[in-house]
PDB file of C-alpha atoms in Angstrom:
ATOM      1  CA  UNK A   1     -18.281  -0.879   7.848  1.00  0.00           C
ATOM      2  CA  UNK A   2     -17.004   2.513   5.400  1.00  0.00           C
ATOM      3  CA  UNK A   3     -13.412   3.829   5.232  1.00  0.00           C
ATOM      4  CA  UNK A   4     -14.096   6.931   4.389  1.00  0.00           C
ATOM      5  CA  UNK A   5     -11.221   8.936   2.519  1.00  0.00           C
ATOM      6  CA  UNK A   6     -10.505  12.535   1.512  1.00  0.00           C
ATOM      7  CA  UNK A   7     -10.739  14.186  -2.279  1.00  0.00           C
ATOM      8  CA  UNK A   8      -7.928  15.502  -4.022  1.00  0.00           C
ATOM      9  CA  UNK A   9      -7.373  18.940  -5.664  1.00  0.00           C
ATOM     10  CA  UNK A  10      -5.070  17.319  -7.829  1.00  0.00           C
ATOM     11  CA  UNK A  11      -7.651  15.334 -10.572  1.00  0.00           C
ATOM     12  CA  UNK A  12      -7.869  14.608 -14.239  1.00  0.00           C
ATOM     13  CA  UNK A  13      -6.340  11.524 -13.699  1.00  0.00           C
ATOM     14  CA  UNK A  14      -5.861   9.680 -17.115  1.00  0.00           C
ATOM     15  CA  UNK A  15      -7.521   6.307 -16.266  1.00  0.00           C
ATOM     16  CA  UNK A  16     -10.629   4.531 -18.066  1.00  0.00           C
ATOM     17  CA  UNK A  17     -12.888   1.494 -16.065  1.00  0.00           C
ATOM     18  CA  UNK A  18     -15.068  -0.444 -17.521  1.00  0.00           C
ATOM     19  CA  UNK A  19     -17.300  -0.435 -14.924  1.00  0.00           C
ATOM     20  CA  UNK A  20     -20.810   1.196 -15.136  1.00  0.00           C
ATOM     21  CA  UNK A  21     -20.667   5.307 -13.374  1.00  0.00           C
ATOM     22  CA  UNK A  22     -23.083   5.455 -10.590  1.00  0.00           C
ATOM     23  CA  UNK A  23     -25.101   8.508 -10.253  1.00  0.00           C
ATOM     24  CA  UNK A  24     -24.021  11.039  -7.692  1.00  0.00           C
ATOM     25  CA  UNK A  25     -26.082  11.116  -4.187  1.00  0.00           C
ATOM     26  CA  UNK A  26     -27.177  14.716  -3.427  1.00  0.00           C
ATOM     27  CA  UNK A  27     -28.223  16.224  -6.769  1.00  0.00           C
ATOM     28  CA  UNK A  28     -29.704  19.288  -5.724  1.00  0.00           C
ATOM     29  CA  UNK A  29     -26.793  20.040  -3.123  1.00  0.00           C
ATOM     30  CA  UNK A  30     -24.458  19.863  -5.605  1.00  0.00           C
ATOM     31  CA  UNK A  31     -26.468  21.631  -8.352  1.00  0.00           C
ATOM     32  CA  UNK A  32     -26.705  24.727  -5.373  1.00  0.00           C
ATOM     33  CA  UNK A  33     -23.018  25.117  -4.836  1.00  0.00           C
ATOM     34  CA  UNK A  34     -22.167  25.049  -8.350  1.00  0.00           C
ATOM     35  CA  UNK A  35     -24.788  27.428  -9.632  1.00  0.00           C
ATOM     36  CA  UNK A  36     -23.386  29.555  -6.775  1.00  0.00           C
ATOM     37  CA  UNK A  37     -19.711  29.520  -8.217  1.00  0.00           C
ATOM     38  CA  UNK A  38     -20.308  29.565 -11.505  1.00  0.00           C
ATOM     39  CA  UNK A  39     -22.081  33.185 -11.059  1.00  0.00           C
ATOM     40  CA  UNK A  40     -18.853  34.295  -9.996  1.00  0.00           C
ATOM     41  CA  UNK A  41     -16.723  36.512 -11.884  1.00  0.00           C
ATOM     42  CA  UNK A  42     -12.993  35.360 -12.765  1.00  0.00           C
ATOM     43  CA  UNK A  43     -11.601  37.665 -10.111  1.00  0.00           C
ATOM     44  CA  UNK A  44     -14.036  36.477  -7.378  1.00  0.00           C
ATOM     45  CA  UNK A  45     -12.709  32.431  -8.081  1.00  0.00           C
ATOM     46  CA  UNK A  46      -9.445  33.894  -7.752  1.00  0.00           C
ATOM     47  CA  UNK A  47     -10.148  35.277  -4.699  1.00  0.00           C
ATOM     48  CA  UNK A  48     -12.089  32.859  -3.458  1.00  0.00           C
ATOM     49  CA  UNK A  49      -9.641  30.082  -3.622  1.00  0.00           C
ATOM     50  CA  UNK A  50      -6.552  31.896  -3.568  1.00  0.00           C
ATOM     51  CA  UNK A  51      -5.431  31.038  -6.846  1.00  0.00           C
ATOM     52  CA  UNK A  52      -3.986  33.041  -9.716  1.00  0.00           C
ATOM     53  CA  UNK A  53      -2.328  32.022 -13.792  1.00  0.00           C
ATOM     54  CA  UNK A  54      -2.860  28.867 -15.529  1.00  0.00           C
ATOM     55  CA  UNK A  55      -4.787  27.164 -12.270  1.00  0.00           C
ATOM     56  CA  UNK A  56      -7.448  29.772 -12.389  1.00  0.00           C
ATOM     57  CA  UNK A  57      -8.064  29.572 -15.698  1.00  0.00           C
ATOM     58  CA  UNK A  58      -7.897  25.450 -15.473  1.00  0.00           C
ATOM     59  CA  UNK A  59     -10.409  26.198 -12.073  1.00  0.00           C
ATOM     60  CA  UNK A  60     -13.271  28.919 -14.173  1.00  0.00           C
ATOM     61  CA  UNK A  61     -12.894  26.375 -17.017  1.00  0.00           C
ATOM     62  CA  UNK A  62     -14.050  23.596 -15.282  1.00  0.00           C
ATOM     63  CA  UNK A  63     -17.117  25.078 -13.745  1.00  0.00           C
ATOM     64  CA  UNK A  64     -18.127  26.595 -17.299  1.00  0.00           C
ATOM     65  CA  UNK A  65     -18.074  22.738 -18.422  1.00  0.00           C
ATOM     66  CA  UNK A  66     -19.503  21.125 -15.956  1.00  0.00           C
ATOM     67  CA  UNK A  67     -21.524  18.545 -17.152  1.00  0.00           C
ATOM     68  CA  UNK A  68     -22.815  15.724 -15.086  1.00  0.00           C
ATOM     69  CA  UNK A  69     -24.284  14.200 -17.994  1.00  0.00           C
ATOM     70  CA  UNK A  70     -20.310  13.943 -19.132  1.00  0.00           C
ATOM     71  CA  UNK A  71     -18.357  12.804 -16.393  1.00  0.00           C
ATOM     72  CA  UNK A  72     -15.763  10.076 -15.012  1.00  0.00           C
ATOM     73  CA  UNK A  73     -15.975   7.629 -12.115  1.00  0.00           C
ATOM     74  CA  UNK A  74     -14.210   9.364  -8.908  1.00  0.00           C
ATOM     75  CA  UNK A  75     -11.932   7.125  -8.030  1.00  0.00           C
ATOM     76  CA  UNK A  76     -10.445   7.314 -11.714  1.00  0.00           C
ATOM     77  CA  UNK A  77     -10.374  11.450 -11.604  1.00  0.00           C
ATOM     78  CA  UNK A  78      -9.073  12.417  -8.601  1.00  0.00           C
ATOM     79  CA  UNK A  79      -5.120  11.763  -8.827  1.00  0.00           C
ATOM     80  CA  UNK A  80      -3.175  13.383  -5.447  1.00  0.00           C
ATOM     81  CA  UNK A  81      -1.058  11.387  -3.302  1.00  0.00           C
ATOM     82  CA  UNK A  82      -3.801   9.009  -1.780  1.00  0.00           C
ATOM     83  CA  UNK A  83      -5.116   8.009  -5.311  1.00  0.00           C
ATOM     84  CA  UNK A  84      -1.808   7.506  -6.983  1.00  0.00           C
ATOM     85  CA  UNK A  85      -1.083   4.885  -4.440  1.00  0.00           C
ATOM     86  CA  UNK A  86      -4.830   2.949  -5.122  1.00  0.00           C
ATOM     87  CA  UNK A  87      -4.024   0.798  -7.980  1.00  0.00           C
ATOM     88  CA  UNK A  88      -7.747   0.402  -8.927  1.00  0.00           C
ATOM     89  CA  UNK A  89      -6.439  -0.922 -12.302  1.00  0.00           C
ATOM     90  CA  UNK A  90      -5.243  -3.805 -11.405  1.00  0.00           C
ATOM     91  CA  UNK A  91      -7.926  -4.761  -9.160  1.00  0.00           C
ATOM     92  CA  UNK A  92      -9.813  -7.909  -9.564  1.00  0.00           C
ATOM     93  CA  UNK A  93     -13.531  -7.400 -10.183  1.00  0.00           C
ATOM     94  CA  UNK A  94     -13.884  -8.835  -6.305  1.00  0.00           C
ATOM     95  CA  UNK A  95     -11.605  -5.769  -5.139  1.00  0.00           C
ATOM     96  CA  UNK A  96     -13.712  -3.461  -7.641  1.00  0.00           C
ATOM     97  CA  UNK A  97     -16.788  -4.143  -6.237  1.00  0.00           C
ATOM     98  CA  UNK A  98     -15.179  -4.495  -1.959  1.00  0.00           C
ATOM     99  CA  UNK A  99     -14.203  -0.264  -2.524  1.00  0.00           C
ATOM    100  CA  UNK A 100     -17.700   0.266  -4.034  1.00  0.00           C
ATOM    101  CA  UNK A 101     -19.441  -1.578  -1.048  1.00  0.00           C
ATOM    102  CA  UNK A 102     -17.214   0.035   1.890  1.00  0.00           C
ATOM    103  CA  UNK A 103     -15.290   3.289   0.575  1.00  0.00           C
ATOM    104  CA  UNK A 104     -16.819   6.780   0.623  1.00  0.00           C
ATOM    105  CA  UNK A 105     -14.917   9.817  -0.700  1.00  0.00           C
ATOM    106  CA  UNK A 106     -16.322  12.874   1.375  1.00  0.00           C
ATOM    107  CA  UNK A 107     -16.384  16.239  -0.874  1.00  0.00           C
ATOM    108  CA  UNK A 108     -17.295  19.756  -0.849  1.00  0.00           C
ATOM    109  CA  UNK A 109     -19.387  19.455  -4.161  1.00  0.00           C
ATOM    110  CA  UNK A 110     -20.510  15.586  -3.867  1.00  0.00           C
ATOM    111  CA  UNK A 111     -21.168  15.363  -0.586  1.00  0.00           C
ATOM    112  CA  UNK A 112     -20.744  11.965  -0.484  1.00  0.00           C
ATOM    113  CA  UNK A 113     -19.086   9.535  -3.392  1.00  0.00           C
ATOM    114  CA  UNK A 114     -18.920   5.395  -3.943  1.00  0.00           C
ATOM    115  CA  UNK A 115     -15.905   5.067  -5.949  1.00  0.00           C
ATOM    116  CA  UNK A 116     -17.743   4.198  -8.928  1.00  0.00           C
ATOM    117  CA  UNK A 117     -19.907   7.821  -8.494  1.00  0.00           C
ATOM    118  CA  UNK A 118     -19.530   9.680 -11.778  1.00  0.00           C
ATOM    119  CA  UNK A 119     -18.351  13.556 -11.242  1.00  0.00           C
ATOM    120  CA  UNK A 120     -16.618  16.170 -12.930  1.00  0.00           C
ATOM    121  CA  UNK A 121     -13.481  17.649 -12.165  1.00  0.00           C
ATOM    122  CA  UNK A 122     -13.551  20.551 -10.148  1.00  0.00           C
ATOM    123  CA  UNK A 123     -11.886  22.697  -7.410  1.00  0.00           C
ATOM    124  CA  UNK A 124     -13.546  22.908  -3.585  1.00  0.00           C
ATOM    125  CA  UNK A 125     -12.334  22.678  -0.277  1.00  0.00           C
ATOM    126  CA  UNK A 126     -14.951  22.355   2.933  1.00  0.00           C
ATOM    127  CA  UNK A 127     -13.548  25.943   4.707  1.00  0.00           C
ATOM    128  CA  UNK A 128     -14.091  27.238   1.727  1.00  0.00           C
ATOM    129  CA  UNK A 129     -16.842  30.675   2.099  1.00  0.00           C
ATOM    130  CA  UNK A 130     -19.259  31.180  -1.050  1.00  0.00           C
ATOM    131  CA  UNK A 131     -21.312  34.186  -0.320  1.00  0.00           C
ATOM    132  CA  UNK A 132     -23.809  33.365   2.086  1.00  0.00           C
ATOM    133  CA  UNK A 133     -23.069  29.223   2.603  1.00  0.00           C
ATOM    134  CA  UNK A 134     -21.711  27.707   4.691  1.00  0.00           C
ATOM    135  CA  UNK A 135     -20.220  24.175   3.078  1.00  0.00           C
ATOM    136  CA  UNK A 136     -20.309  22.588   6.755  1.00  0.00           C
ATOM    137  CA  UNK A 137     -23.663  23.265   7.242  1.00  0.00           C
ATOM    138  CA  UNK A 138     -24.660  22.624   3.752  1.00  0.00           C
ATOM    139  CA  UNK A 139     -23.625  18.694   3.981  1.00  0.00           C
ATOM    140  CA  UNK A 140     -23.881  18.086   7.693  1.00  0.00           C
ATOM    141  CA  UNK A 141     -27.397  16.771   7.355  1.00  0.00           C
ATOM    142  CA  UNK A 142     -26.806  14.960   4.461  1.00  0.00           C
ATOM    143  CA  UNK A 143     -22.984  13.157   5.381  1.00  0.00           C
ATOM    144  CA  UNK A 144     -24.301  12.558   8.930  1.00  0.00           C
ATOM    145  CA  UNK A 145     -27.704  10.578   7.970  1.00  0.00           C
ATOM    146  CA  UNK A 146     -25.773   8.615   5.823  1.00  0.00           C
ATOM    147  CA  UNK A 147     -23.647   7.021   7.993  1.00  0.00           C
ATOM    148  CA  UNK A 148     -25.735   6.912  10.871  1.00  0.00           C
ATOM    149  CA  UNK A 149     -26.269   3.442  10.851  1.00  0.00           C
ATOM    150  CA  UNK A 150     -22.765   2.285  10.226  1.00  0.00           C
ATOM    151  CA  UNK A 151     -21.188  -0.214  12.661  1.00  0.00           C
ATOM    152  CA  UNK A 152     -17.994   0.809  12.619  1.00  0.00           C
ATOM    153  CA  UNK A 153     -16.556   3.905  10.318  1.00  0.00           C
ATOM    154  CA  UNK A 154     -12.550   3.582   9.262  1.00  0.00           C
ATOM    155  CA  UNK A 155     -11.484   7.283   9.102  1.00  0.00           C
ATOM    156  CA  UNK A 156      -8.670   7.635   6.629  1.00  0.00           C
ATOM    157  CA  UNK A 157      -9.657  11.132   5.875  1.00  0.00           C
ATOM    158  CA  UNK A 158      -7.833  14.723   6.754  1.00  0.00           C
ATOM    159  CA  UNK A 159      -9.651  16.452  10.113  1.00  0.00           C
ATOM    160  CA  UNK A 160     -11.236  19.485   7.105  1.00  0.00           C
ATOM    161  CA  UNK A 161     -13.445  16.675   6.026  1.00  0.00           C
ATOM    162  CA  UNK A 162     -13.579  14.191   9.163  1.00  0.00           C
ATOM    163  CA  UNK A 163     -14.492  16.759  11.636  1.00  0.00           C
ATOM    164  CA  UNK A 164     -18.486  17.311   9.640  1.00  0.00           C
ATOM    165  CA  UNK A 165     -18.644  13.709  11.632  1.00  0.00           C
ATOM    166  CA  UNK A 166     -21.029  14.824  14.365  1.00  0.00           C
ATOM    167  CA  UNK A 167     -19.007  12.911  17.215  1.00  0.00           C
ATOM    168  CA  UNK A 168     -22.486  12.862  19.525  1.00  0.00           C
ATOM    169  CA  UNK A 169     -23.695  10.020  17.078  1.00  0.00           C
ATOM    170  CA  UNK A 170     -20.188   8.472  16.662  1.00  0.00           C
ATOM    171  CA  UNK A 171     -17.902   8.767  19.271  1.00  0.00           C
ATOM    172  CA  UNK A 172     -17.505   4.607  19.320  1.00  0.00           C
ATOM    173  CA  UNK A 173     -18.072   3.975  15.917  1.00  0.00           C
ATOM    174  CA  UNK A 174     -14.845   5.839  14.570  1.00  0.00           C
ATOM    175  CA  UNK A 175     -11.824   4.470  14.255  1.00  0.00           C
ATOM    176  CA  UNK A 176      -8.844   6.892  13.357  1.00  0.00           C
ATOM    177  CA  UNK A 177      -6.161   5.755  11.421  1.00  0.00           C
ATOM    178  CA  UNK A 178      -3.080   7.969  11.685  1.00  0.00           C
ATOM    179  CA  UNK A 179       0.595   7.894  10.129  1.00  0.00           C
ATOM    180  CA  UNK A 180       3.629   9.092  12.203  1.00  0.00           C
ATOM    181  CA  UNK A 181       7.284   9.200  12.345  1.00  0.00           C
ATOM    182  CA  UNK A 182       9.260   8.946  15.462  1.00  0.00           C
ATOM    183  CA  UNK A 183      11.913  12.068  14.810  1.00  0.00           C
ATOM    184  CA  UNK A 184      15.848  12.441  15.894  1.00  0.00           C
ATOM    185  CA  UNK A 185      14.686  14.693  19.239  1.00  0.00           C
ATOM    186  CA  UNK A 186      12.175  11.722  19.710  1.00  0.00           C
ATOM    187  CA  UNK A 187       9.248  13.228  19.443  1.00  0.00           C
ATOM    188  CA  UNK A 188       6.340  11.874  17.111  1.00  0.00           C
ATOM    189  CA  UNK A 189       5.182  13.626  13.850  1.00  0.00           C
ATOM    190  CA  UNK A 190       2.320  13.395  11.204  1.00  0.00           C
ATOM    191  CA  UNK A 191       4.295  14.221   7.780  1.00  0.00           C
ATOM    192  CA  UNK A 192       1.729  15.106   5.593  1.00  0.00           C
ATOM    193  CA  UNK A 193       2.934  14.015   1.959  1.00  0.00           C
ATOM    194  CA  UNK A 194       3.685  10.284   3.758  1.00  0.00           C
ATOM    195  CA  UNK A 195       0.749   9.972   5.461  1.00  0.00           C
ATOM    196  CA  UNK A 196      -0.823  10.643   2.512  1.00  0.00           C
ATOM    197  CA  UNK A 197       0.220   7.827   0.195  1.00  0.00           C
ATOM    198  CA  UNK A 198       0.353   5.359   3.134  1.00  0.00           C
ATOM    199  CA  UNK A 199      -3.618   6.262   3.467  1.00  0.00           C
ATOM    200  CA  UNK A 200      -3.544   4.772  -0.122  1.00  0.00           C
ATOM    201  CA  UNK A 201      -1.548   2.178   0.693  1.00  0.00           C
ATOM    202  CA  UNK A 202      -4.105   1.494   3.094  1.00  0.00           C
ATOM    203  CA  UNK A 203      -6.726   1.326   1.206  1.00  0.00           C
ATOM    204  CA  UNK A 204      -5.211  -1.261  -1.754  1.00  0.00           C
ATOM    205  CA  UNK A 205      -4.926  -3.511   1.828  1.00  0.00           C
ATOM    206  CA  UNK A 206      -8.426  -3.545   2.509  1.00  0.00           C
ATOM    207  CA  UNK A 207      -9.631  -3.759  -0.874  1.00  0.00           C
ATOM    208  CA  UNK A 208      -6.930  -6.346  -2.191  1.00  0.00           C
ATOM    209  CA  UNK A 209      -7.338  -8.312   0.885  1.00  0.00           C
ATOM    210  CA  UNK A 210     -11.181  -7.744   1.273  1.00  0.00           C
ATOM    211  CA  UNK A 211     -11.083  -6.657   4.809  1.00  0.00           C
ATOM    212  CA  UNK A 212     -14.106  -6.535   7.456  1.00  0.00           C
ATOM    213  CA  UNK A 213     -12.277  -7.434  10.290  1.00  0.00           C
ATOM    214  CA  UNK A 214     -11.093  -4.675  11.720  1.00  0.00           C
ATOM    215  CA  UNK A 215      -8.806  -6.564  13.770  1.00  0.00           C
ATOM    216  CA  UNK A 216      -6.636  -7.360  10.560  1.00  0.00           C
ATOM    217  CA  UNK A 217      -6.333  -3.360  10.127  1.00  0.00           C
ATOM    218  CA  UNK A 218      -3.472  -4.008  12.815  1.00  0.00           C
ATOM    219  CA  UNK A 219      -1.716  -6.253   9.958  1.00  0.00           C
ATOM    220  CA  UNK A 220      -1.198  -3.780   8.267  1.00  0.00           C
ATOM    221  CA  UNK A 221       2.445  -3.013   7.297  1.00  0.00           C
ATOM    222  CA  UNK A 222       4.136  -0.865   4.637  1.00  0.00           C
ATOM    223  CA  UNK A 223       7.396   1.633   4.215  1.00  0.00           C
ATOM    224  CA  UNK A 224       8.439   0.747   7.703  1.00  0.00           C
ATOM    225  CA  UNK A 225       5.337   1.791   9.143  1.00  0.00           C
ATOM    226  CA  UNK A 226       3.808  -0.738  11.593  1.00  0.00           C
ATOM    227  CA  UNK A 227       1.400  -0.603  14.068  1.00  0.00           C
ATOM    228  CA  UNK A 228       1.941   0.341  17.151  1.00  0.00           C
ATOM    229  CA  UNK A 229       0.192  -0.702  20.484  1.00  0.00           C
ATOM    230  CA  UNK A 230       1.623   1.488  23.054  1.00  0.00           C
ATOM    231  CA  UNK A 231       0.508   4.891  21.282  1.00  0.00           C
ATOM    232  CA  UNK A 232      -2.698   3.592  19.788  1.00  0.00           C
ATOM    233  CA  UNK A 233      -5.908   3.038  21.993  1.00  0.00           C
ATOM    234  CA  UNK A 234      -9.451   0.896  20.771  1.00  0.00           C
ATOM    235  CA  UNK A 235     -10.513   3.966  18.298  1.00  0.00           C
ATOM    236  CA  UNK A 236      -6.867   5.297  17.136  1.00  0.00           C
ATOM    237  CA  UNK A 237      -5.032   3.097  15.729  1.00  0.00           C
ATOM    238  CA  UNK A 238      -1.067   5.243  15.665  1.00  0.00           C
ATOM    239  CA  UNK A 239       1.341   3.295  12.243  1.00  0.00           C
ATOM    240  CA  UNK A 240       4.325   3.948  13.581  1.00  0.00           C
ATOM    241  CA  UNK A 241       7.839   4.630  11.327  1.00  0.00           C
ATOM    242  CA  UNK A 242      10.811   4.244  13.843  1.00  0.00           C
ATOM    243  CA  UNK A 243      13.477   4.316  11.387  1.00  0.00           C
ATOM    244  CA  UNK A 244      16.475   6.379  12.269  1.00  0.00           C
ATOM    245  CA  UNK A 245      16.559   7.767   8.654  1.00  0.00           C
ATOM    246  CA  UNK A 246      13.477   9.777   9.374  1.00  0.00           C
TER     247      UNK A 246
END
């Protein structure tokens, strides 16, 4: 079984493990996209990803120090909404080394990371066009073959990084996990920011509690969200938020 999770833009989290940094999976991938961005001018990042001021020069700073000799485990640098709400530091050595056995972040740049991978911060989205690659095509091999002979796959990513899953090879393996709110006109709704940290949430439950079976996912209860049978079906799994606040 993986639970595979999303990266965050947001990263230079401030947090330290002890624990050794694994090496990252696709060196030569990796070392090909960056080569490719850091030959770009300061205009052409800019462009690229849409950014201008203090984030671009954060953004061309980070690719003229990358250093993977110098780098942090993933889990500790990435620090959105998903990984603010993994409290990896107060894990017991037991939960430490559940996440390295079962979670995979999926990224632009990496590929593939444990949590324990060592990378360096840097900006990359999957729709994101570099000259002449295509980042889908780039990792589809790669991501693919290496879950190909999972059991059963936990998806607690966002569809830009889940959809690389060729669905041909595992239509009945994924299960998606999804976060909604049940709105005044009644209608259901994803909101992103929530679903978010709840996906975090989600993941201190399965490492905190160990989980492999997937039938405990359903125990699963935070913020008012529950789940809920009626909208979910054997491979989505719908956490429902009912409250009349929403």
């Amino acid at each position: 079984m993986k639970i595979i999770i999303s990266p965050s833009k947001m990263q230079n989290r401030k947090l330290v493990l002890k624990d050794d940094i694994k090496r990252i999976l696709f060196p030569k991938k990796t070392e090909l996209i960056y080569k490719k961005i850091s030959k770009l001018t300061e205009e052409e990042i800019s462009d690229l990803f849409n950014i201008r001021n203090a984030l671009l020069e954060k953004t061309v700073k980070s690719y003229k120090e990358f250093d993977l000799n110098n780098t942090n485990h993933a889990i500790a640098t990435y620090s959105g909404f998903v990984f603010k709400n993994i409290d990896i530091e107060k894990y017991s050595d037991n939960s430490i080394n559940y996440l390295e056995k079962h979670l995979r972040i999926l990224s632009a740049l990496y590929g593939v990371m444990t949590p324990l991978t060592g990378i360096c911060p840097y900006r990359l989205d999957m729709n994101v066009k570099i000259s002449d690659i295509n980042l889908y095509k780039i990792w589809e091999k790669e991501i693919n073959d290496y879950f190909l002979n999972e059991d059963i796959i936990i998806n607690l990513a966002s569809k830009e990084f889940s959809k690389i899953l060729d669905t041909k090879f595992f239509n009945k393996k994924i299960i998606n996990i999804e976060f909604k709110e049940i709105m005044k006109n009644g209608k259901y709704k994803i909101i992103p920011s929530r679903a978010k940290k709840m996906r975090g949430l989600m993941v201190n439950y399965f490492a905190v509690n160990e989980i492999t079976d997937i039938s405990k996912i359903k125990q699963f209860s935070k913020l008012g969200y529950k789940y809920n049978d009626k909208l979910s079906n054997e491979f989505t799994y719908i956490f429902l938020n009912d409250s009349k606040s929403n």
